[in-house]
CSV table of C-alpha atoms in Angstrom, one decimal:
chain,number,residue,atom,x,y,z
A,705,ASN,CA,0.0,0.0,0.0
A,706,ARG,CA,2.9,2.3,0.5
A,707,LEU,CA,4.3,1.8,-3.0
A,708,PRO,CA,3.7,5.0,-5.0
A,709,ASN,CA,1.1,4.8,-7.8
A,710,GLU,CA,3.8,6.1,-10.2
A,711,VAL,CA,5.8,2.9,-9.6
A,712,LYS,CA,2.8,0.7,-10.1
A,713,ALA,CA,2.0,2.5,-13.3
A,714,ALA,CA,5.5,2.3,-14.6
A,715,LEU,CA,5.5,-1.5,-14.2
A,716,PRO,CA,1.9,-2.6,-15.2
A,717,GLY,CA,2.9,-6.2,-15.7
A,718,VAL,CA,3.7,-6.7,-12.0
A,719,PRO,CA,0.9,-8.4,-10.1
A,720,TRP,CA,0.9,-5.7,-7.3
A,721,GLU,CA,-2.3,-6.9,-5.7
A,722,ASP,CA,-1.2,-10.5,-5.6
A,723,ILE,CA,2.1,-9.4,-3.9
A,724,ARG,CA,0.2,-7.4,-1.4
A,725,ASP,CA,-2.2,-10.3,-0.7
A,726,ILE,CA,0.7,-12.7,-0.1
A,727,ARG,CA,2.3,-10.3,2.3
A,728,ILE,CA,-0.9,-9.9,4.3
A,729,LEU,CA,-1.3,-13.7,4.4
A,730,VAL,CA,2.3,-14.3,5.6
A,731,ASP,CA,2.0,-11.4,8.1
A,732,HIS,CA,-1.4,-12.0,9.6
A,733,VAL,CA,-2.6,-15.5,8.7
A,734,TYR,CA,0.7,-17.4,8.8
A,735,HIS,CA,-0.9,-20.3,10.7
A,736,ARG,CA,-3.0,-21.1,7.7
A,737,ILE,CA,-0.4,-20.9,5.0
A,738,ASP,CA,-0.2,-23.6,2.4
A,739,TYR,CA,3.6,-23.9,2.4
A,740,ASP,CA,3.7,-26.0,-0.7
A,741,ALA,CA,1.8,-23.4,-2.6
A,742,LEU,CA,4.0,-20.6,-1.2
A,743,TRP,CA,7.1,-22.5,-2.2
A,744,GLN,CA,5.8,-23.0,-5.7
A,745,THR,CA,5.0,-19.3,-6.0
A,746,LEU,CA,8.5,-18.4,-4.9
A,747,HIS,CA,10.0,-21.0,-7.2
A,748,ASP,CA,7.9,-20.3,-10.3
A,749,ASP,CA,6.8,-16.7,-10.1
A,750,VAL,CA,9.5,-14.7,-8.3
A,751,PRO,CA,12.2,-15.2,-11.0
A,752,ASP,CA,9.8,-13.7,-13.6
A,753,LEU,CA,9.0,-10.9,-11.2
A,754,LEU,CA,12.7,-10.2,-10.7
A,755,ASP,CA,13.2,-10.1,-14.5
A,756,GLN,CA,10.4,-7.5,-14.8
A,757,LEU,CA,12.0,-5.4,-12.1
A,758,GLU,CA,15.6,-5.7,-13.4
A,759,GLY,CA,16.8,-2.5,-14.8
A,760,TRP,CA,13.9,-0.4,-13.6
A,761,GLU,CA,15.0,2.9,-12.1
A,762,THR,CA,13.2,5.4,-9.9
C-alpha cells in the first residue's frame, strides 16, 4: 500500500495486488499458509518478477 502509484503505473505487468495479498497472508494468517503453494509461488513466479524489475530505475 505504500508503493507510489507512479511505480505501479511504470510496471503494469507486475501483479501488485497478488504481492500485497501474499504479504498480508504471511504477516497475519501465517498459521493457515499452504507452504507447498507458497514455495511453488517463490520458485515459479519470483524469478519472472525479478526479470520484470531488473533494470527499472526510480
